[in-house]
Coordinates of C-alpha atoms in Angstrom, one line a residue:
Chain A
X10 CA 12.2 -15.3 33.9
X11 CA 14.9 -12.8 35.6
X12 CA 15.8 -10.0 33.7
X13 CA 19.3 -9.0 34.4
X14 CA 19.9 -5.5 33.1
X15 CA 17.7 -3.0 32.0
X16 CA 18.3 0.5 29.9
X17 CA 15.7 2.8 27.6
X18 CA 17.5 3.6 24.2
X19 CA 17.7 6.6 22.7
X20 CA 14.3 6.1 20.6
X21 CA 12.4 4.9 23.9
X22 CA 13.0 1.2 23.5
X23 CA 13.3 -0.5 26.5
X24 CA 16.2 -3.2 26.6
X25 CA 15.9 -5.7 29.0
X26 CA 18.3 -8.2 29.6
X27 CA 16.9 -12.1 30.9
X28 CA 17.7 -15.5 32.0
X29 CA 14.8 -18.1 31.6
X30 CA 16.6 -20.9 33.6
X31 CA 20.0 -21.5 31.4
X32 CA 18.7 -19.9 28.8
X33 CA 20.1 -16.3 28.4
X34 CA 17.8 -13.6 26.1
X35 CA 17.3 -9.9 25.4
X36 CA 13.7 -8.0 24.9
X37 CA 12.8 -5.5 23.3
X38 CA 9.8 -3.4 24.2
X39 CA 8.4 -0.1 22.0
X40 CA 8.1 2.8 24.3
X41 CA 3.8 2.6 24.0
X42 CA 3.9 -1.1 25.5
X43 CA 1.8 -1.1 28.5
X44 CA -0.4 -3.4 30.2
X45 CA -3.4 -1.5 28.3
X46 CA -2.3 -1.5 25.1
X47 CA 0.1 -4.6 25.0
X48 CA 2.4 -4.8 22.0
X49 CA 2.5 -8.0 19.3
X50 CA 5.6 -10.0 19.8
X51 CA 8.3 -10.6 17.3
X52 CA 10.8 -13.4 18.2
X53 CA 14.0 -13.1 16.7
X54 CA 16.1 -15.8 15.2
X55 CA 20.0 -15.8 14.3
X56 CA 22.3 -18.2 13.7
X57 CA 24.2 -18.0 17.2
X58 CA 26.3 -16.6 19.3
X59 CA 23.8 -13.5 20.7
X60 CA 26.7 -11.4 21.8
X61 CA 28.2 -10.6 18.3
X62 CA 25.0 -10.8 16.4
X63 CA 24.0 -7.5 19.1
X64 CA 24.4 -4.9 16.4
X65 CA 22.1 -6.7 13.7
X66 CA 19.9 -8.2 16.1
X67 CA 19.0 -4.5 18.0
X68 CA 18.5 -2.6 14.3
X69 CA 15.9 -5.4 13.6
X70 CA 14.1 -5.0 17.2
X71 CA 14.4 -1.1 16.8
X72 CA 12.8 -1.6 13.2
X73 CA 9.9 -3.6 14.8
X74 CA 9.3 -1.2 17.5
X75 CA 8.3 1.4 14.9
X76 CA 5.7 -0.8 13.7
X77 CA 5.0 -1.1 17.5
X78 CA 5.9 -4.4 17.9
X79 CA 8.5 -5.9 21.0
X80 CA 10.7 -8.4 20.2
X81 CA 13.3 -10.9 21.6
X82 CA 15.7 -13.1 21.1
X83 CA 17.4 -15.9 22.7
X84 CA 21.1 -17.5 22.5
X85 CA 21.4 -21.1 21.2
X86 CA 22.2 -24.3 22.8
X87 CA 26.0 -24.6 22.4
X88 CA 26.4 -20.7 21.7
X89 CA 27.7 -17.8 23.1
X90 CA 28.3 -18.3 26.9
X91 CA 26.5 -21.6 27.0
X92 CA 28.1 -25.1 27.1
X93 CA 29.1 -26.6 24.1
X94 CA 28.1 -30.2 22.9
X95 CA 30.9 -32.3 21.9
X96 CA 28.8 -34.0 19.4
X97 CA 28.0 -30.7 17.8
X98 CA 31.4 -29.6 18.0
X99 CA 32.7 -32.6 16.4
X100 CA 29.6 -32.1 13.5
X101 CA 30.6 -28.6 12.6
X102 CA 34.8 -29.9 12.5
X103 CA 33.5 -32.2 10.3
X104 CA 31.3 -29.7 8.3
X105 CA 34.5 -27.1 8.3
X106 CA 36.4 -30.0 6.8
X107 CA 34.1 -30.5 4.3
X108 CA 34.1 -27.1 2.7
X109 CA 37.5 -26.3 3.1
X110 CA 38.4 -30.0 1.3
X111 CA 35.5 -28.3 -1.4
X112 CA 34.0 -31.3 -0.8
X113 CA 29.9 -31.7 -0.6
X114 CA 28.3 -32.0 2.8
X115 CA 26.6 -35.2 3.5
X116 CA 23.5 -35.2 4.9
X117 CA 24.9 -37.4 7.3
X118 CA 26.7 -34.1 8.6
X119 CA 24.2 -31.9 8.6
X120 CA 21.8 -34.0 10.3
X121 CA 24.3 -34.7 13.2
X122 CA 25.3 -30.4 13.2
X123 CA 21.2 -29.3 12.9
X124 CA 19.0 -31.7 14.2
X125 CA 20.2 -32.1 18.0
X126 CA 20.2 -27.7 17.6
X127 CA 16.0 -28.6 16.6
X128 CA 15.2 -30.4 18.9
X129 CA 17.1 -28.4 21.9
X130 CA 16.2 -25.0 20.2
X131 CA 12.4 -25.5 19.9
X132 CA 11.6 -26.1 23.5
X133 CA 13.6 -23.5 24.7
X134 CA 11.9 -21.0 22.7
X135 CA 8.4 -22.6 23.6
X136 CA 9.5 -22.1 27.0
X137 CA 10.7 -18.1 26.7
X138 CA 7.3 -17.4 24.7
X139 CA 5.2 -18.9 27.8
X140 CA 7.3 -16.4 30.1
X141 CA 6.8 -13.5 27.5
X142 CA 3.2 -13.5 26.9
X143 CA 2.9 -13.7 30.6
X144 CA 4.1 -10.0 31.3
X145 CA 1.0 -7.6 30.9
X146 CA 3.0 -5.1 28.4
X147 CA 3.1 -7.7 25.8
X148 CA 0.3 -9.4 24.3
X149 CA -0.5 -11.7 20.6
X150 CA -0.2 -12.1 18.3
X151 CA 3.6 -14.1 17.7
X152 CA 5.9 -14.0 14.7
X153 CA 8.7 -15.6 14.2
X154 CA 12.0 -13.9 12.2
X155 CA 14.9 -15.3 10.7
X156 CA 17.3 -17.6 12.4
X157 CA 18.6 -21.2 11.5
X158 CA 15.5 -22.5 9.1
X159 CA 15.5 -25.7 10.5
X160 CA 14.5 -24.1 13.9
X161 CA 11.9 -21.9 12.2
X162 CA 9.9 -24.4 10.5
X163 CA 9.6 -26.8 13.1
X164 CA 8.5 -23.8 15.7
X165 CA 5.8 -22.9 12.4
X166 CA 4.4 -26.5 13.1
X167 CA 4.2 -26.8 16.6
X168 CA 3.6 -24.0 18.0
X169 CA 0.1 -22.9 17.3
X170 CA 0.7 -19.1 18.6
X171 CA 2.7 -18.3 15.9
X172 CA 0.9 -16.6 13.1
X173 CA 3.6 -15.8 10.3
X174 CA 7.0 -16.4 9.9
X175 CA 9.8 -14.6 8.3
X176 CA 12.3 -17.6 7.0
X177 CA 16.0 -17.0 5.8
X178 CA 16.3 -19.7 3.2
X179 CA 20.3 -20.9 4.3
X180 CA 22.3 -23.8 3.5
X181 CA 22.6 -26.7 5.5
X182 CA 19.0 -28.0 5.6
X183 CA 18.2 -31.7 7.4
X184 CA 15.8 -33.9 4.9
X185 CA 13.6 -34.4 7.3
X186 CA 12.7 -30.6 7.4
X187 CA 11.7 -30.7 3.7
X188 CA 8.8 -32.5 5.0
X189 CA 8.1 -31.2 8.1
X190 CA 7.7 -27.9 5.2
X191 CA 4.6 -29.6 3.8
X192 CA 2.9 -29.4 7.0
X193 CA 3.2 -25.0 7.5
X194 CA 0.1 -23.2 6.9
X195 CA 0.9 -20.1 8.6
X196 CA 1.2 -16.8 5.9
X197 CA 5.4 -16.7 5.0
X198 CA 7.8 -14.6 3.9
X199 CA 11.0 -16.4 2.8
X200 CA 14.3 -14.4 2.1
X201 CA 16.8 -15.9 -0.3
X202 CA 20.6 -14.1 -1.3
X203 CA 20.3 -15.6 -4.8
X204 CA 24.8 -16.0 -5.0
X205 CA 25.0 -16.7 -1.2
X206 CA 27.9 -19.3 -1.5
X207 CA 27.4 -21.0 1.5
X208 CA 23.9 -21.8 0.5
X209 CA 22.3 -24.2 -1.8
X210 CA 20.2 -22.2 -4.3
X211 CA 18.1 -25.3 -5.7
X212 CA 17.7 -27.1 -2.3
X213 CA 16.1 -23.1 -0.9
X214 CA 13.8 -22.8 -3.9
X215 CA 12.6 -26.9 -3.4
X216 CA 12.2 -25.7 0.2
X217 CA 9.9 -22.7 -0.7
X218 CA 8.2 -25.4 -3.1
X219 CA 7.2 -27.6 -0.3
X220 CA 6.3 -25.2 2.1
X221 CA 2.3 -26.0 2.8
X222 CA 1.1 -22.5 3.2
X223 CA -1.3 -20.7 1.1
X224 CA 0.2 -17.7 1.0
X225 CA 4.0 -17.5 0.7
X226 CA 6.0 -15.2 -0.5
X227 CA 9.6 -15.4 -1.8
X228 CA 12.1 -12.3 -2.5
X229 CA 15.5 -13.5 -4.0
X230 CA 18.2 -10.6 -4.1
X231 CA 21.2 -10.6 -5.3
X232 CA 24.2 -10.3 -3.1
X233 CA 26.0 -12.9 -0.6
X234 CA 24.6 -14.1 2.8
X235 CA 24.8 -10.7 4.7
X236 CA 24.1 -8.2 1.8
X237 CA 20.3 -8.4 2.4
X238 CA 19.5 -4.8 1.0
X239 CA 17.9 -2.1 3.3
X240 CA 14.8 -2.2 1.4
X241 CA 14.2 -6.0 2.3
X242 CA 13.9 -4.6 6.1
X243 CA 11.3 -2.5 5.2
X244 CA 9.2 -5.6 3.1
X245 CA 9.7 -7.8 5.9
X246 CA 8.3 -5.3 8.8
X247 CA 5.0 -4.7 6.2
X248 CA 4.3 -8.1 6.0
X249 CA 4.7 -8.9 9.8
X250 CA 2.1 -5.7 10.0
X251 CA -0.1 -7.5 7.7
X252 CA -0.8 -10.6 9.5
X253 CA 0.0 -9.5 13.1
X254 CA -1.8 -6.0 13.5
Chain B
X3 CA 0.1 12.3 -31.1
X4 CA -3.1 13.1 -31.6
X5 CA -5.9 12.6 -28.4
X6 CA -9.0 11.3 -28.9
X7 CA -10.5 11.6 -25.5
X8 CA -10.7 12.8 -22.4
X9 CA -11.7 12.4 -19.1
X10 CA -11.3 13.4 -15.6
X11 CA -11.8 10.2 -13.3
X12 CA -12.8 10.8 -9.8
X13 CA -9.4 10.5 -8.2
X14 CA -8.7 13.5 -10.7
X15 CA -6.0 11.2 -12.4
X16 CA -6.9 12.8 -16.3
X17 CA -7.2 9.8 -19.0
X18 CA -6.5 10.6 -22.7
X19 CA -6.8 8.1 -25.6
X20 CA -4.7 9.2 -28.0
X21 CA -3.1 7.4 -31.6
X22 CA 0.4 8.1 -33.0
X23 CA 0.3 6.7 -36.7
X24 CA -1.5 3.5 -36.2
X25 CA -0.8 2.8 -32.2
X26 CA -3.3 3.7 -29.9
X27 CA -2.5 4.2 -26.7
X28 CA -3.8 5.8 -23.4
X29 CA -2.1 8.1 -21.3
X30 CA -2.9 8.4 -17.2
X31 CA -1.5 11.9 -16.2
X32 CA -2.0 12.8 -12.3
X33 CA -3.7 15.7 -11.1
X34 CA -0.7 17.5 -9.7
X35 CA 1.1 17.0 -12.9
X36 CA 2.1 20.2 -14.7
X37 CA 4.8 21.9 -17.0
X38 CA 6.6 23.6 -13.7
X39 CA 5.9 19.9 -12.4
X40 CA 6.4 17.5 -14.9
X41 CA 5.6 13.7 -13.9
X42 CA 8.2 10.8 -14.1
X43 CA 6.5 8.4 -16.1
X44 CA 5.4 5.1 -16.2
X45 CA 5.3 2.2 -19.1
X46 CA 2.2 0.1 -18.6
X47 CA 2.8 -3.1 -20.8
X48 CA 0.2 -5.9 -21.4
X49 CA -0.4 -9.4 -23.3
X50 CA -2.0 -7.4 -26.0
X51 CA -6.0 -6.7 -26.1
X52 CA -5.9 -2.8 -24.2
X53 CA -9.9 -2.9 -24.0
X54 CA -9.9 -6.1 -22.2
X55 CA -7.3 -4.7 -20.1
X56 CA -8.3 -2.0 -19.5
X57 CA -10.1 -2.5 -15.9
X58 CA -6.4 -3.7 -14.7
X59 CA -4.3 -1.1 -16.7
X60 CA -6.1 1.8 -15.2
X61 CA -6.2 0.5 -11.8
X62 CA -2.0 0.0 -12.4
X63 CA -2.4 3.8 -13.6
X64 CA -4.2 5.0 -10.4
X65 CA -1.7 3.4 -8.2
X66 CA 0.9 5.3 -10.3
X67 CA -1.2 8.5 -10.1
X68 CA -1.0 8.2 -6.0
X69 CA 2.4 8.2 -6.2
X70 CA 2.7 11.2 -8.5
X71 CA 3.8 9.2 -11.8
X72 CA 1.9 9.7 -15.4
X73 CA 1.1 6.2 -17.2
X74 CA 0.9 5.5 -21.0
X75 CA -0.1 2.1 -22.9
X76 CA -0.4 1.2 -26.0
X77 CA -2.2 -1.3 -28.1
X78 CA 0.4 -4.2 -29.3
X79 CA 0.7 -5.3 -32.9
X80 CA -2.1 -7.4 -34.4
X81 CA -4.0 -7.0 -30.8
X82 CA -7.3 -5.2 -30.5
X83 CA -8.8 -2.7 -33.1
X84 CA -4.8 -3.0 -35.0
X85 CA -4.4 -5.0 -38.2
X86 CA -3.8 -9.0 -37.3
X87 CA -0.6 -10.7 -39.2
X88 CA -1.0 -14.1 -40.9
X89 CA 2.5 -15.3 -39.4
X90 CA 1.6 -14.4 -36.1
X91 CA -2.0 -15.9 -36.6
X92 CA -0.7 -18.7 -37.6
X93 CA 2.0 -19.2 -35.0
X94 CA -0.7 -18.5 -32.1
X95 CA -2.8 -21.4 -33.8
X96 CA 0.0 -23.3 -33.8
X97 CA 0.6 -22.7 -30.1
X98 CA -2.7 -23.5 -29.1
X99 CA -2.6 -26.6 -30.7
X100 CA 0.9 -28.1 -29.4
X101 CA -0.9 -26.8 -25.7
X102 CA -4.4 -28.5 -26.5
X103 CA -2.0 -31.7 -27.2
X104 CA -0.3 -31.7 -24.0
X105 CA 2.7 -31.6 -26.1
X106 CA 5.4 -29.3 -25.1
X107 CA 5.6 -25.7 -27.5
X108 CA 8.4 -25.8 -29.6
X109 CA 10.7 -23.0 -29.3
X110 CA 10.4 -22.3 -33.0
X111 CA 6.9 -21.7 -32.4
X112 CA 7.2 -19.3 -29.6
X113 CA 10.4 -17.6 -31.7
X114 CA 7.7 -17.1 -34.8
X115 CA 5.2 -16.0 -32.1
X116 CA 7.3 -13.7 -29.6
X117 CA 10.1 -11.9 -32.0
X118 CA 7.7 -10.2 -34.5
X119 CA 6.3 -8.5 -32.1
X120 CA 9.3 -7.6 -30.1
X121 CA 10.7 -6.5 -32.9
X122 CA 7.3 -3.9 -33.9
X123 CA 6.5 -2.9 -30.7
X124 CA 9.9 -2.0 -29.0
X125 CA 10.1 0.9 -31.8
X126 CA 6.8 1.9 -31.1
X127 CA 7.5 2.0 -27.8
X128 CA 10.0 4.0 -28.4
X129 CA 8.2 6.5 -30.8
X130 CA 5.4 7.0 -28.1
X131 CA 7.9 7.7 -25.4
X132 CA 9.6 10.5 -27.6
X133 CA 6.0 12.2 -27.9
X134 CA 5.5 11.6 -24.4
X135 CA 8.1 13.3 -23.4
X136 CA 7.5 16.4 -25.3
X137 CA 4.8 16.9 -23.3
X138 CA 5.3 19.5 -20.4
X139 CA 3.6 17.9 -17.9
X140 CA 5.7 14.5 -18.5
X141 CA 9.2 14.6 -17.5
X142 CA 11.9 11.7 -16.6
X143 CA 12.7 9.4 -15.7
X144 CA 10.7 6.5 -17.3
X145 CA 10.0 3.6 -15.7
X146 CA 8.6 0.3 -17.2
X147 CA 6.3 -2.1 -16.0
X148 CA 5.0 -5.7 -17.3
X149 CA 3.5 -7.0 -20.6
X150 CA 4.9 -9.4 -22.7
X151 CA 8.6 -9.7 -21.2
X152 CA 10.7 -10.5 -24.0
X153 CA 9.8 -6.9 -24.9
X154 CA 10.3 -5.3 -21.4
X155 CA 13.8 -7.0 -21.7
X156 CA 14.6 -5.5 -25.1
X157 CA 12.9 -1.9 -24.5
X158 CA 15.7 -2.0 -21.4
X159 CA 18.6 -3.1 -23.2
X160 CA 18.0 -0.6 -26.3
X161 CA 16.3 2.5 -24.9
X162 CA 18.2 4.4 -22.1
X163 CA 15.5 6.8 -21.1
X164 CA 14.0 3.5 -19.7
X165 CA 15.6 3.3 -15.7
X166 CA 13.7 0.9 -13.5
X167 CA 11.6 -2.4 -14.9
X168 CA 9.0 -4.2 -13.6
X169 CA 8.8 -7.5 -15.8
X170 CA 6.6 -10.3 -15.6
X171 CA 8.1 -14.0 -15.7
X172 CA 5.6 -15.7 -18.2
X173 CA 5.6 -18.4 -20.6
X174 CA 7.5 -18.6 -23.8
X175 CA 10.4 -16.7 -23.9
X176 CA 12.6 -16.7 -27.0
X177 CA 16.1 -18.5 -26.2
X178 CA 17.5 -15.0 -28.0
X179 CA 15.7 -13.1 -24.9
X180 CA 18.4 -15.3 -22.5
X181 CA 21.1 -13.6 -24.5
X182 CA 19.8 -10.2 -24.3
X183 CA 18.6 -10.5 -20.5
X184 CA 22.8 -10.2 -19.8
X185 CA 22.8 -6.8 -21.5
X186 CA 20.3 -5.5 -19.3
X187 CA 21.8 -3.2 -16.1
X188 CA 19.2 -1.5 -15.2
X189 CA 17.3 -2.2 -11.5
X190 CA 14.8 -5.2 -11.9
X191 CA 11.9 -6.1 -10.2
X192 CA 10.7 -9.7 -11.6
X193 CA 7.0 -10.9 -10.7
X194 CA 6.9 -14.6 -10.9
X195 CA 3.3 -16.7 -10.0
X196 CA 4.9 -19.6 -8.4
X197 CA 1.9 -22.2 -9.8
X198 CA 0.9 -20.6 -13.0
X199 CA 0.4 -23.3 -15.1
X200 CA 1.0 -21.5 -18.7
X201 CA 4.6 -20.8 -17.4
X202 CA 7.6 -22.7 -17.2
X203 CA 9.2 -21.6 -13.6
X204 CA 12.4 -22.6 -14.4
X205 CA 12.3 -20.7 -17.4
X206 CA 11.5 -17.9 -15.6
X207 CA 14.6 -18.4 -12.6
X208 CA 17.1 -19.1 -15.1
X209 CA 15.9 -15.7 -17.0
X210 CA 16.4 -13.9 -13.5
X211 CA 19.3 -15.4 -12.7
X212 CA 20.8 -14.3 -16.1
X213 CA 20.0 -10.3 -15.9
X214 CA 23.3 -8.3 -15.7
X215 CA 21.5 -5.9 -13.5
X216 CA 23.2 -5.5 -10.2
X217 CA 20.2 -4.5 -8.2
X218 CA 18.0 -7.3 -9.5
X219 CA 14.7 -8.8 -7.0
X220 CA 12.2 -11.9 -7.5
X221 CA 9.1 -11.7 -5.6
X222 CA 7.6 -14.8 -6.2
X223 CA 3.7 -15.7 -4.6
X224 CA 1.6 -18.7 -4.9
X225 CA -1.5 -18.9 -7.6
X226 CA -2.1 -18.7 -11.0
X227 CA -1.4 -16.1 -13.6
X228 CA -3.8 -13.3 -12.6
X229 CA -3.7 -14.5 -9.0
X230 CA -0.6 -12.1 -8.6
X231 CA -1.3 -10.5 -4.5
X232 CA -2.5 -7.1 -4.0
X233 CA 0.1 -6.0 -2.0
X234 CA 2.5 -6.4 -5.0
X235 CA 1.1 -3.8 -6.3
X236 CA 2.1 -1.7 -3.3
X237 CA 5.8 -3.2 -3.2
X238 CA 5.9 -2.3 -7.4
X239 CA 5.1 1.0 -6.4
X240 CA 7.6 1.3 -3.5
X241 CA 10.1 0.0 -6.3
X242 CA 9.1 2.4 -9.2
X243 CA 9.0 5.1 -6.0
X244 CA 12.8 4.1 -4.9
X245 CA 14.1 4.1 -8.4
X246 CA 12.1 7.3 -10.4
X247 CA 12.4 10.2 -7.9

């Protein structure tokens, strides 16, 4: 891990810039992070394309380091400044087609748009988390936040440092992650836009159904995709200080 | 309104019984609550049976109390120590046999079970809240906050004083109670245990999805009907907190 830029916001937060081999990241670390008193990591999901997501992504690590926790994220295969994959550009033409025809989306589709992005997306973050938990200033335990839900459930199964998760229920989710659901136990906290258009209300809630863990916690609001309210920031950070402090 | 007790509990949250007519009821006033600082107050509803309730209703009223608000119950019609109604009798037998069967509960059942009493206690209700408010250490604004929720849909449709809700998704809710729910514009925050078993859940997420309210929020958790989390009772609170001061 090479961190390429550093700089200390205005509320201490130390911003550090990385590259874990082509993988390109930010971190986040509270201003009371130190190799004594290591800080609880949060790793942050988002639907691609690091660079614009910036503003969002920095309120929610900001947010986390009041509750003393550092957090990261890192860009998606085929995002930002990283190559595209001409299978997954031709998956999300044929998605775009779709919804502009007002057609439904085959699972065909989504399969070929979210799987490949799975199966890329996991490792890569398996491999940032082994670099993280490596410097002294940060320590356990993990939780995961937001992103493509795909991506979160399968890093919820196979990744055994992880303790809770924090799930956007979106559209576009492959069968094959309804099951992998069934076999989550960690403690979750999925967030649903009740009248997001782009989603699929029914397919979120059968989601949240199937998820395996004991506790799980759903809070529907109204409002479209990115009209989350304030208040929803402040539920989320609570419950990641419930099960990670 | 006439009290019939009085106590100091050891929080100093001061508990008076008191009737009005033929309700009894029982009112939860904080210690700093006074006439030069009156207390926004809270609604506590209930499934009817106050004495039963009363170990949860009190602990609801000490939670308000931390957070400065007065709380007030009252006994429902035909419930505890108040006169029982042959109709209502009879439609509860008749409940608990279609359930006993297996069979599914007709909604003229539930109508002849659930509107009498919506339409007895939301007056009530309202009476208490008048003398409520008359008192100089209870001010506005009113909250309300569970119980039988065909009422806590009415009370916020017909009685203005009333700004926030709490409502509990349970079983048997009148099809006239759908109607109504799009009246309501108040901010909503709707409980729902995802595996209670006496409750249809998609009863309940097609009554939430039909609110008018603009500011409307599910929290939905896993277990039974009293299995409801405790830190619900901290996010009602933060809800009643956001909305009442």
């Amino acid at each position: 891990m090479r961190f390429t830029s550093e700089q200390r916001l205005d509320d201490g937060v130390l911003e550090r810039e990385f590259t874990l081999g082509e993988i390109p990241g930010i971190l986040w670390t509270p201003a009371s992070a130190s190799a004594s008193a290591p800080a609880p990591l949060i790793l942050l999901g988002h639907p691609g394309g690091q660079r614009k997501m910036y503003p969002r992504l920095v309120g929610r690590a900001r947010h986390s380091a009041e509750d003393g926790f550092a957090a990261a994220t890192i860009e998606l295969p085929g995002s930002g400044d990283r190559p595209r994959s001409a299978a997954a550009e031709q998956a999300r033409a044929d998605l775009r087609r779709a919804l502009q025809a007002g057609e439904s989306v085959d699972d065909e589709i989504v399969d070929r748009l979210v799987l490949p992005l799975v199966e890329k997306a996991v490792p890569e973050w398996q491999a940032v988390l082994d670099a993280l938990l490596s410097l002294p200033e940060i320590g356990g335990p993990v939780g995961y936040s937001g992103g493509v839900i795909a991506i979160g459930v399968r890093l919820a199964v196979v990744e055994p440092r992880i303790s809770a998760a924090i799930l956007f229920a979106g559209s576009f989710v492959p069968r094959t992650t309804f099951e992998e659901a069934r076999q989550v136990t960690i403690p979750l906290h999925v967030l649903l836009q009740w009248d997001d258009e782009g989603n699929d209300r029914q397919a979120a809630l059968d989601l949240f159904d199937a998820f395996g863990s004991k506790e799980k916690t759903l809070h529907a609001n109204m409002g479209g995709h990115t009209g989350v309210p304030q208040f929803e920031g402040d539920a989320s950070a609570r419950f990641l200080t419930r099960h990670l402090r």
